[in-house]
Coordinates of C-alpha atoms and ligand atoms in Angstrom, one line a residue:
Chain A
M30 CA 0.0 0.0 0.0
N31 CA 1.4 3.4 -0.8
Q32 CA 0.7 6.5 1.2
R33 CA -2.4 7.5 -0.6
E34 CA -3.9 4.0 -0.2
K35 CA -3.1 4.0 3.5
E36 CA -4.8 7.3 4.0
E37 CA -7.8 6.2 2.1
Y38 CA -8.1 3.0 4.2
L39 CA -7.8 5.0 7.4
R40 CA -10.4 7.5 6.3
E41 CA -12.8 4.7 5.2
Y42 CA -12.2 2.8 8.4
A43 CA -12.9 5.9 10.5
L44 CA -16.2 6.3 8.8
L45 CA -17.2 2.7 9.3
K46 CA -16.1 2.8 12.9
A47 CA -18.1 6.0 13.6
K48 CA -21.2 4.2 12.4
G49 CA -20.6 1.3 14.6
K50 CA -21.7 0.4 18.1
P51 CA -19.8 0.7 21.4
F52 CA -17.7 -2.3 22.4
F53 CA -19.5 -2.4 25.7
P54 CA -22.1 -3.9 25.9
Y55 CA -22.6 -5.1 22.3
A56 CA -19.4 -6.8 21.4
V57 CA -18.8 -7.8 25.0
A58 CA -22.2 -9.6 25.1
K59 CA -21.3 -11.6 21.9
D60 CA -17.9 -12.5 23.3
A61 CA -19.4 -13.6 26.6
I62 CA -21.9 -15.9 24.8
M63 CA -19.0 -17.4 22.8
M64 CA -16.9 -17.8 25.9
A65 CA -19.8 -19.6 27.7
F66 CA -20.1 -21.9 24.7
V67 CA -16.3 -22.7 24.9
M68 CA -16.6 -23.4 28.6
V69 CA -19.5 -25.8 28.0
V70 CA -17.5 -27.6 25.3
I71 CA -14.4 -28.0 27.5
I72 CA -16.5 -29.2 30.5
T73 CA -18.4 -31.6 28.3
M74 CA -15.3 -33.0 26.7
S75 CA -13.7 -33.5 30.1
I76 CA -16.8 -35.3 31.5
V77 CA -17.3 -37.5 28.4
L78 CA -13.8 -38.2 27.4
G79 CA -12.1 -38.1 30.8
A80 CA -8.4 -38.0 31.4
E81 CA -6.9 -41.4 31.0
L82 CA -3.4 -42.1 32.3
G83 CA -1.5 -44.8 30.6
P84 CA 1.0 -47.1 32.3
K85 CA 3.9 -45.6 34.1
A86 CA 6.9 -44.5 31.9
D87 CA 9.4 -47.2 31.8
P88 CA 12.6 -46.9 29.8
T89 CA 13.2 -50.7 30.0
T90 CA 9.9 -52.0 28.7
T91 CA 9.2 -51.3 25.2
T92 CA 5.5 -51.7 24.7
Y93 CA 5.0 -48.1 23.8
V94 CA 3.4 -46.2 20.9
P95 CA 5.3 -43.0 20.3
R96 CA 2.4 -40.9 19.3
P97 CA 2.3 -37.1 19.6
E98 CA -0.8 -35.1 20.5
W99 CA -3.2 -35.1 17.5
Y100 CA -2.4 -31.6 16.4
F101 CA 1.2 -32.6 15.7
F102 CA 0.1 -35.4 13.4
F103 CA 0.6 -33.3 10.3
L104 CA 4.2 -32.7 11.2
F105 CA 4.7 -36.4 11.9
E106 CA 3.1 -37.3 8.6
L107 CA 5.4 -34.9 6.8
L108 CA 8.2 -37.2 7.9
R109 CA 6.5 -40.1 6.2
V110 CA 6.1 -38.2 3.0
I111 CA 9.7 -37.1 2.8
K112 CA 11.6 -40.3 3.1
P113 CA 15.3 -40.2 2.0
P114 CA 17.4 -40.0 5.2
E115 CA 19.4 -37.0 4.0
L116 CA 16.2 -35.0 3.7
V117 CA 14.9 -35.9 7.1
P118 CA 16.3 -32.7 8.7
F119 CA 14.5 -30.8 6.0
A120 CA 11.2 -32.4 6.9
T121 CA 11.6 -32.2 10.7
I122 CA 13.0 -28.7 11.0
G123 CA 13.2 -27.2 7.5
V124 CA 9.6 -27.2 6.5
P125 CA 8.2 -26.0 9.8
T126 CA 10.8 -23.3 10.0
I127 CA 10.1 -22.1 6.5
C128 CA 6.4 -22.0 7.2
M129 CA 6.9 -20.0 10.3
I130 CA 9.1 -17.5 8.5
L131 CA 6.6 -17.2 5.8
L132 CA 3.9 -16.6 8.4
F133 CA 5.9 -13.8 10.0
L134 CA 6.6 -12.2 6.7
L135 CA 3.0 -12.5 5.4
P136 CA 2.1 -8.8 6.1
F137 CA 5.2 -7.7 4.2
I138 CA 4.7 -10.1 1.3
D139 CA 1.1 -9.3 0.7
R140 CA 0.9 -5.5 0.9
G141 CA -1.9 -4.8 -1.5
P142 CA -4.8 -2.7 -0.4
E143 CA -7.5 -5.3 -1.3
R144 CA -9.0 -7.1 1.6
R145 CA -11.9 -9.1 0.2
P146 CA -11.0 -12.7 0.0
E147 CA -12.6 -13.2 -3.4
R148 CA -10.5 -10.5 -4.9
R149 CA -7.2 -11.9 -3.4
P150 CA -7.3 -15.2 -5.3
I151 CA -3.7 -16.1 -4.7
A152 CA -3.8 -15.6 -0.9
T153 CA -7.3 -17.2 -0.6
I154 CA -6.4 -20.3 -2.7
A155 CA -3.1 -20.7 -0.9
G156 CA -4.8 -20.5 2.4
I157 CA -7.5 -23.0 1.5
L158 CA -4.8 -25.4 0.0
I159 CA -2.7 -25.2 3.2
I160 CA -5.8 -25.8 5.4
F161 CA -6.7 -28.8 3.3
S162 CA -3.3 -30.4 3.2
M163 CA -2.9 -29.9 6.9
G164 CA -6.3 -31.5 7.4
Y165 CA -5.4 -34.3 5.1
L166 CA -2.1 -35.0 6.8
T167 CA -3.8 -34.9 10.2
Y168 CA -6.3 -37.4 8.9
L169 CA -3.6 -39.7 7.6
G170 CA -1.8 -39.5 10.9
A171 CA -4.9 -40.4 12.8
A172 CA -5.8 -43.2 10.5
A173 CA -2.3 -44.8 10.6
G174 CA -2.4 -46.4 14.0
S175 CA 0.8 -48.3 14.8
P176 CA 0.1 -52.0 14.5
N177 CA 1.7 -54.3 17.1
S178 CA 1.6 -57.6 15.4
I179 CA 3.7 -59.0 12.6
E180 CA 1.9 -61.4 10.3
M181 CA 5.1 -62.9 8.8
E182 CA 5.8 -66.6 9.1
V183 CA 9.1 -67.3 10.9
A184 CA 11.0 -70.2 12.2
P185 CA 10.0 -71.1 15.8
E186 CA 13.4 -70.1 17.3
Y187 CA 12.7 -66.5 16.1
E188 CA 9.1 -66.4 17.4
K189 CA 10.2 -64.7 20.6
G190 CA 12.1 -61.9 18.9
K191 CA 9.2 -61.3 16.6
V192 CA 6.9 -60.7 19.5
V193 CA 9.4 -58.3 21.1
V194 CA 9.8 -56.4 17.9
A195 CA 6.1 -56.2 17.4
Q196 CA 5.5 -54.9 20.9
S197 CA 8.3 -52.5 20.8
G198 CA 6.6 -50.0 18.6
C199 CA 9.1 -50.5 15.8
L200 CA 6.2 -50.8 13.4
A201 CA 5.2 -47.2 14.1
C202 CA 7.9 -46.3 11.7
H203 CA 9.3 -49.4 10.0
K204 CA 7.7 -51.9 7.8
I205 CA 8.3 -55.6 8.3
G206 CA 6.5 -57.8 5.7
E207 CA 3.0 -56.4 5.3
N208 CA 2.9 -54.6 8.6
G209 CA 4.2 -51.2 9.7
G210 CA 4.8 -47.7 8.5
D211 CA 6.9 -45.9 6.0
L212 CA 8.6 -43.4 8.2
G213 CA 11.8 -45.3 8.6
P214 CA 13.6 -47.7 6.3
H215 CA 11.9 -51.1 5.6
L216 CA 13.2 -53.9 7.7
T217 CA 11.9 -56.8 5.7
E218 CA 15.4 -57.6 4.5
I219 CA 17.5 -56.0 7.1
G220 CA 19.3 -59.2 7.8
A221 CA 20.7 -59.2 4.3
V222 CA 22.1 -55.7 4.8
L223 CA 23.4 -55.6 8.3
D224 CA 25.0 -58.3 10.4
K225 CA 24.0 -59.0 14.0
G226 CA 26.7 -56.7 15.5
A227 CA 25.6 -53.8 13.3
I228 CA 21.9 -54.3 14.2
R229 CA 22.8 -54.3 17.8
R230 CA 24.8 -51.1 17.5
T231 CA 21.9 -49.5 15.7
L232 CA 19.5 -50.4 18.4
D233 CA 21.8 -49.1 21.1
N234 CA 22.7 -46.0 19.2
P235 CA 20.2 -45.1 16.5
T236 CA 20.0 -42.2 14.2
A237 CA 17.4 -39.7 15.2
P238 CA 14.4 -39.6 15.5
M239 CA 14.5 -43.3 16.5
P240 CA 14.7 -43.8 20.2
S241 CA 17.5 -45.9 21.7
F242 CA 16.9 -49.4 22.9
A243 CA 20.0 -49.5 25.1
G244 CA 17.9 -49.8 28.2
L245 CA 16.2 -53.0 27.0
P246 CA 17.0 -56.2 29.0
E247 CA 19.7 -58.3 27.4
E248 CA 17.5 -61.3 26.9
K249 CA 14.9 -59.4 24.9
K250 CA 17.5 -57.5 23.0
A251 CA 19.2 -60.7 21.9
A252 CA 15.9 -62.2 20.7
M253 CA 15.2 -59.0 18.8
V254 CA 18.6 -59.0 17.2
D255 CA 18.3 -62.7 16.2
F256 CA 14.9 -62.1 14.7
L257 CA 16.0 -59.1 12.7
A258 CA 19.2 -60.7 11.5
S259 CA 17.0 -63.6 10.2
L260 CA 15.1 -61.3 7.9
K261 CA 16.9 -61.9 4.7
G262 CA 14.0 -61.6 2.3
E263 CA 14.8 -64.7 0.3
D264 CA 11.1 -65.1 -0.2
E265 CA 10.7 -64.8 -4.0
G266 CA 7.1 -63.6 -3.8
R267 CA 8.0 -60.6 -1.8
I268 CA 8.5 -57.3 -3.5
Q269 CA 12.2 -56.4 -3.7
N270 CA 13.0 -53.4 -1.6
D271 CA 15.5 -50.7 -2.2
S272 CA 15.8 -48.7 1.0
G273 CA 17.4 -51.0 3.4
E274 CA 20.4 -49.6 5.2
E275 CA 20.3 -48.3 8.7
G276 CA 17.8 -49.1 11.4
Chain B
M21 CA -49.5 -12.2 70.6
K22 CA -47.6 -9.1 71.0
L23 CA -44.1 -9.2 72.3
P24 CA -43.2 -6.8 75.0
T25 CA -41.0 -4.1 73.6
L26 CA -37.7 -3.6 75.3
P27 CA -36.7 -0.2 76.4
K28 CA -34.3 1.5 74.0
P29 CA -30.7 1.5 75.2
P30 CA -29.6 4.8 76.5
L31 CA -27.6 6.1 73.5
P32 CA -25.6 9.2 73.8
K33 CA -27.3 12.1 72.2
R34 CA -25.2 12.4 69.0
F35 CA -26.1 8.8 68.0
Q36 CA -29.8 9.2 68.4
E37 CA -31.8 9.6 65.3
K38 CA -32.9 13.1 64.8
P39 CA -36.4 13.6 63.5
D40 CA -36.5 15.1 59.9
R41 CA -36.7 18.8 59.7
P42 CA -39.9 19.8 58.1
G43 CA -39.3 20.8 54.5
A44 CA -35.8 19.2 54.2
A45 CA -34.9 17.0 51.3
P46 CA -35.9 13.4 51.8
K47 CA -33.2 11.2 53.3
P48 CA -31.3 8.9 50.8
T49 CA -32.6 5.3 50.8
K50 CA -30.3 2.4 51.7
L51 CA -29.8 1.6 48.0
E52 CA -28.8 5.2 47.2
Q53 CA -26.4 5.2 50.1
V54 CA -24.7 2.0 48.8
R55 CA -24.4 3.5 45.3
E56 CA -23.0 6.7 46.8
G57 CA -20.4 4.6 48.7
G58 CA -19.4 2.8 45.5
I59 CA -19.0 6.0 43.6
T60 CA -16.9 7.4 46.5
A61 CA -14.6 4.3 46.5
A62 CA -14.2 4.4 42.7
D63 CA -13.4 8.1 42.9
W64 CA -10.9 7.5 45.6
L65 CA -9.2 4.8 43.4
D66 CA -9.3 6.9 40.3
E67 CA -7.9 10.0 42.1
R68 CA -4.8 7.9 42.7
A69 CA -4.6 5.5 39.8
S70 CA -6.4 7.3 37.0
L71 CA -7.8 4.1 35.6
S72 CA -11.1 5.3 34.4
G73 CA -9.7 6.9 31.3
G74 CA -8.1 3.7 30.1
L75 CA -11.2 1.7 31.0
R76 CA -13.4 4.0 29.1
W77 CA -11.0 3.9 26.2
M78 CA -11.1 0.1 26.1
M79 CA -14.7 -0.5 26.8
F80 CA -16.5 2.3 25.0
R81 CA -14.5 2.4 21.8
K82 CA -16.6 1.8 18.8
V83 CA -16.7 -1.4 16.9
P84 CA -17.5 -1.1 13.2
K85 CA -20.8 -2.0 11.8
G86 CA -21.2 -5.5 10.5
T87 CA -18.9 -7.2 13.0
N88 CA -20.0 -10.8 13.1
W89 CA -19.5 -13.9 15.1
F90 CA -16.1 -14.6 13.5
Y91 CA -14.8 -11.7 15.5
T92 CA -15.5 -13.5 18.8
L93 CA -12.8 -16.1 18.0
G94 CA -10.0 -14.0 19.5
S95 CA -11.6 -13.5 22.8
A96 CA -12.7 -17.2 22.8
T97 CA -9.0 -18.1 22.5
M98 CA -8.2 -15.8 25.3
F99 CA -10.9 -17.5 27.4
A100 CA -9.4 -20.9 26.6
F101 CA -6.0 -19.6 27.8
V102 CA -7.4 -18.3 31.0
S103 CA -9.2 -21.6 31.6
Q104 CA -5.9 -23.4 31.1
A105 CA -4.2 -21.1 33.6
I106 CA -6.8 -21.7 36.2
T107 CA -7.1 -25.4 35.9
G108 CA -3.3 -25.5 35.7
V109 CA -2.9 -23.8 39.0
F110 CA -5.1 -26.4 40.6
L111 CA -3.2 -29.2 39.0
A112 CA 0.1 -27.7 40.2
M113 CA -1.2 -27.9 43.8
Y114 CA -1.0 -31.7 43.6
Y115 CA 1.6 -32.4 41.0
T116 CA 5.3 -33.3 41.7
P117 CA 7.7 -32.6 38.9
S118 CA 10.2 -35.3 39.7
A119 CA 10.9 -38.4 37.6
T120 CA 10.2 -40.7 40.4
Q121 CA 7.0 -39.1 41.7
A122 CA 5.5 -37.4 38.7
Y123 CA 3.5 -40.4 37.6
E124 CA 2.3 -41.2 41.1
S125 CA 1.1 -37.7 41.6
A126 CA -0.7 -37.7 38.3
R127 CA -2.4 -40.9 39.3
H128 CA -3.2 -39.5 42.7
I129 CA -4.9 -36.5 40.9
T130 CA -6.8 -38.7 38.6
N131 CA -8.0 -41.3 41.1
D132 CA -8.1 -39.7 44.6
V133 CA -8.3 -36.0 44.5
F134 CA -11.9 -34.5 44.6
L135 CA -12.8 -33.6 41.0
G136 CA -9.2 -34.4 40.1
E137 CA -9.9 -36.2 36.9
F138 CA -12.4 -33.6 35.9
V139 CA -9.9 -30.8 36.3
R140 CA -7.2 -32.8 34.6
G141 CA -9.7 -33.5 31.8
M142 CA -10.5 -29.8 31.4
H143 CA -6.8 -29.0 31.2
K144 CA -6.1 -31.8 28.7
W145 CA -9.1 -31.1 26.4
G146 CA -8.8 -27.3 27.0
S147 CA -5.4 -27.5 25.2
T148 CA -7.1 -29.1 22.2
V149 CA -9.8 -26.4 22.2
M150 CA -7.3 -23.6 22.5
V151 CA -5.3 -25.0 19.5
I152 CA -8.4 -25.2 17.4
L153 CA -9.6 -21.8 18.4
I154 CA -6.2 -20.1 17.7
F155 CA -6.1 -21.7 14.3
L156 CA -9.7 -20.6 13.6
H157 CA -8.9 -17.0 14.7
M158 CA -5.8 -17.0 12.6
A159 CA -7.8 -18.2 9.6
R160 CA -10.4 -15.5 10.2
T161 CA -7.8 -12.8 10.3
F162 CA -6.1 -14.3 7.2
F163 CA -9.2 -14.5 5.0
F164 CA -10.4 -11.1 6.1
G165 CA -7.1 -9.5 5.2
A166 CA -6.9 -8.2 8.8
Y167 CA -3.1 -8.6 8.8
K168 CA -2.7 -5.7 6.4
Y169 CA -1.8 -2.1 7.3
P170 CA -2.1 -0.9 10.0
R171 CA -2.4 -4.3 11.9
E172 CA 0.8 -6.0 10.8
L173 CA 2.2 -6.0 14.3
Q174 CA -0.9 -7.7 15.6
W175 CA -0.3 -10.5 13.1
I176 CA 3.3 -10.9 14.1
I177 CA 2.5 -11.1 17.8
G178 CA -0.1 -13.6 16.8
V179 CA 2.4 -15.9 15.1
V180 CA 4.6 -15.8 18.2
L181 CA 1.5 -16.8 20.2
V182 CA 0.9 -19.8 17.9
I183 CA 4.5 -21.0 18.4
L184 CA 4.3 -20.5 22.2
T185 CA 1.0 -22.4 22.3
F186 CA 2.7 -25.3 20.5
V187 CA 5.6 -25.2 23.0
M188 CA 3.0 -25.4 25.8
S189 CA 1.5 -28.5 24.4
L190 CA 4.8 -30.1 23.7
T191 CA 6.1 -29.5 27.2
G192 CA 2.8 -30.3 28.9
Y193 CA 2.6 -33.7 27.1
L194 CA 5.5 -35.1 29.1
L195 CA 4.2 -34.1 32.5
P196 CA 1.9 -37.1 33.3
F197 CA 5.0 -39.2 32.7
D198 CA 3.2 -42.3 31.4
Q199 CA 4.5 -44.5 28.6
R200 CA 2.9 -42.5 25.9
S201 CA 4.1 -39.1 27.0
Y202 CA 7.6 -40.4 27.8
W203 CA 8.3 -42.0 24.4
A204 CA 6.6 -39.3 22.4
T205 CA 8.8 -36.7 24.1
I206 CA 11.9 -38.8 23.4
V207 CA 11.0 -38.8 19.7
A208 CA 10.2 -35.1 19.8
A209 CA 13.5 -34.3 21.3
N210 CA 15.3 -36.5 18.8
I211 CA 13.5 -34.8 16.0
N212 CA 14.7 -31.4 17.3
G213 CA 18.1 -32.9 17.3
T214 CA 18.1 -33.5 13.6
G215 CA 17.9 -29.8 12.9
P216 CA 20.9 -28.2 11.2
F217 CA 23.4 -26.2 13.3
V218 CA 21.2 -25.4 16.4
G219 CA 19.3 -28.8 16.4
P220 CA 21.6 -30.7 18.7
F221 CA 22.0 -27.8 21.1
L222 CA 18.2 -27.4 21.2
S223 CA 17.6 -31.0 22.1
D224 CA 20.4 -31.0 24.6
F225 CA 18.8 -27.9 26.2
L226 CA 15.4 -29.5 26.3
R227 CA 16.6 -32.7 27.8
G228 CA 18.9 -30.9 30.2
G229 CA 21.9 -32.9 29.0
G230 CA 22.8 -35.5 26.4
D231 CA 20.3 -38.0 27.9
F232 CA 16.8 -38.0 28.8
G233 CA 16.8 -37.9 32.6
A234 CA 15.5 -36.4 35.8
T235 CA 16.4 -32.9 34.8
T236 CA 14.3 -33.2 31.7
L237 CA 11.1 -33.4 33.5
S238 CA 11.7 -30.4 35.9
R239 CA 13.0 -28.4 32.9
F240 CA 9.8 -29.1 31.0
Y241 CA 7.8 -28.3 34.0
A242 CA 9.4 -24.9 34.6
I243 CA 9.0 -24.0 30.9
H244 CA 5.4 -25.2 30.9
M245 CA 4.2 -23.4 34.0
M246 CA 6.4 -20.3 34.3
L247 CA 8.3 -19.2 31.3
V248 CA 5.9 -19.7 28.5
P249 CA 2.6 -18.8 30.2
G250 CA 4.2 -15.6 31.3
L251 CA 5.2 -14.8 27.8
I252 CA 1.8 -15.7 26.4
A253 CA 0.0 -13.5 29.0
A254 CA 2.3 -10.5 28.2
L255 CA 1.9 -11.0 24.5
I256 CA -1.9 -11.3 24.7
G257 CA -1.7 -8.0 26.6
A258 CA 0.2 -6.4 23.8
H259 CA -2.1 -7.9 21.2
L260 CA -5.2 -6.6 23.0
Y261 CA -3.6 -3.1 23.4
L262 CA -3.2 -3.0 19.7
V263 CA -6.8 -4.2 19.1
A264 CA -8.1 -1.3 21.2
R265 CA -5.7 1.2 19.7
L266 CA -6.3 0.3 16.1
G267 CA -9.8 -1.0 16.3
T268 CA -11.1 -4.2 14.9
T269 CA -11.4 -4.4 11.1
A270 CA -14.7 -3.9 9.4
P271 CA -15.7 -7.0 7.4
P272 CA -13.8 -6.6 4.1
W273 CA -16.8 -6.4 1.8
L274 CA -18.3 -3.4 3.7
R275 CA -17.9 0.0 2.2
A276 CA -18.6 3.3 3.7
D277 CA -21.1 4.9 1.4
V278 CA -19.5 8.3 1.1
D279 CA -21.1 10.7 -1.2
E280 CA -19.7 10.0 -4.7
K281 CA -19.5 13.7 -5.4
L282 CA -17.5 14.4 -2.2
R283 CA -15.1 11.7 -3.3
E284 CA -14.6 13.2 -6.7
E285 CA -14.0 16.6 -5.1
Q286 CA -11.3 15.1 -3.0
V287 CA -9.6 13.6 -6.0
Ligands
HEM2 C1 -3.4 -16.6 22.4 C2 -3.8 -16.3 21.2 C3 -4.6 -15.1 20.8 C4 -5.4 -14.3 21.5 C5 -5.9 -14.4 22.9 C6 -5.9 -13.3 20.5 C7 -6.9 -12.3 20.8 C8 -7.4 -11.4 19.9 C9 -8.5 -10.6 20.1 C10 -9.4 -10.6 21.3 C11 -8.7 -9.9 18.9 C12 -9.9 -8.9 18.7 C13 -10.7 -9.3 17.4 C14 -11.1 -10.7 17.3 O1 -11.4 -11.3 18.3 O2 -11.1 -11.2 16.2 C15 -7.6 -10.2 18.1 C16 -7.4 -9.6 16.8 C17 -6.4 -10.0 15.9 N1 -5.6 -11.1 16.1 FE1 -5.4 -12.3 17.7 N2 -5.3 -13.5 19.3 C18 -4.5 -14.6 19.4 C19 -3.7 -15.1 18.5 C20 -3.6 -14.6 17.2 C21 -2.9 -15.2 16.1 C22 -2.2 -16.6 16.2 C23 -2.9 -14.4 15.0 C24 -2.3 -14.5 13.7 C25 -1.2 -15.1 13.4 C26 -3.6 -13.2 15.5 C27 -3.9 -12.1 14.7 C28 -4.8 -11.1 14.9 C29 -5.1 -10.0 14.1 C30 -4.4 -9.7 12.7 C31 -6.1 -9.3 14.7 C32 -6.8 -8.0 14.2 C33 -8.1 -8.5 13.6 C34 -9.0 -7.4 13.2 O3 -8.8 -6.2 13.6 O4 -10.0 -7.7 12.6 N3 -4.0 -13.4 16.8 N4 -6.8 -11.1 18.7

């Protein structure tokens, strides 16, 4: 907006304002009704949905589901969409930071005098697209629960490790056979890529954002390592997989 | 049956009620006396603090014609924040921010304390409501072009408020210290750690060291209940000062019907 447009806006606004009503009691009454409504909603949610408390935090057991609060789902999903490991920092930090900077700069990017949404097609369409993609990612995140069973057939000596892996929340990010997510590399053939020692080192000392399993009891960890090392993917019917390194 | 009347106590003369003088103005009623007292007290305060000007400025400013229900979203967000603050104070009375006792105290609040689960529920779901409201309010100001001159600063303060609100929910999520909050927070801290340059420092700062430990919880607690709420309250104050100073926008499709002739003359 140049100086003339600014003055024009202020003049027009002063006229509209002069014709308006005082804040108290008119706007205050509306605000109060809205606040009462919000209070009723919060109280109802509290009564109906309650406040569950899960089992106590325990670094040694591993039956956990690392799930954030629902309004972070869209960020979490972003990680799934952007997969190559060298781009992970871009998804975790880069995209949110860029979005925040753009939000800060918005008033300086869009300086036109027009305020009606239908006459600012770029801003309006961009806004609607962003809302939809955030909504869609949130929906994806909500729908993709983390499964905790692996349907793959394994030799009986690996059965124990399979259960440990299934219960340890690995499937929230990794895919094993038909189960699991796409956030991290697929593990279906991890045994062909890493030997036991390497798998163990990765479990103790993983690349972020994977949590460390160093606290896991030795017996469970050994079973886990044995099972993972047995995943060689010889099965011809299975789709050959490209992304395999690292855990 | 008529009760016997007791004799009046012998009051000193100056405390005895005097009969009205004939023709004098009628005595003020009790209600009038109370009102008079109120006015006197307000005057006393105002003489010292001069608040009435500011109050009048805030409350009796005009709001443009056509202001609709979308304009209540900002104050609804503020209400959600106040509700979080109040329920949070009550939770803080029972909560212990130590890695060994946090879970027990959260369990104690949920199961034993009178209305404990209700207040915890209000705080938990209130955070969801606040996030939804802040997004709706932001969308409203975005689509109405309310971030344009002269309200750019209001928008910028708003973006800081969004970030701080997210920091609140991130730090609050850990506090019950159950499995879900513990592991989700580990992942969140790890995610921060992947950031370029500052990432590792940020996650070390959040965890209070290289590992997730006892300091992490008290650090999150301090951030969650002292640092960030203070910042949010101060910024809401600044935000509202600007609202009162600049006025709320009129809906964008409203035009003041100025005389066309007058406009031509000006041009
Ligand atoms: C804790 C969070 C917030 C509170 C309590 C709050 C409160 C308010 C209130 C009470 C108003 C008056 C008009 C209305 O209600 O619509 C307002 C206006 C405004 N807010 Fe916020 N707000 C918050 C967050 C935000 C955010 C996140 C943004 C944007 C990024 C924002 C941008 C604005 C703008 C541009 C206006 C001027 C709107 C106009 O004049 O029409 N606010 N805010």
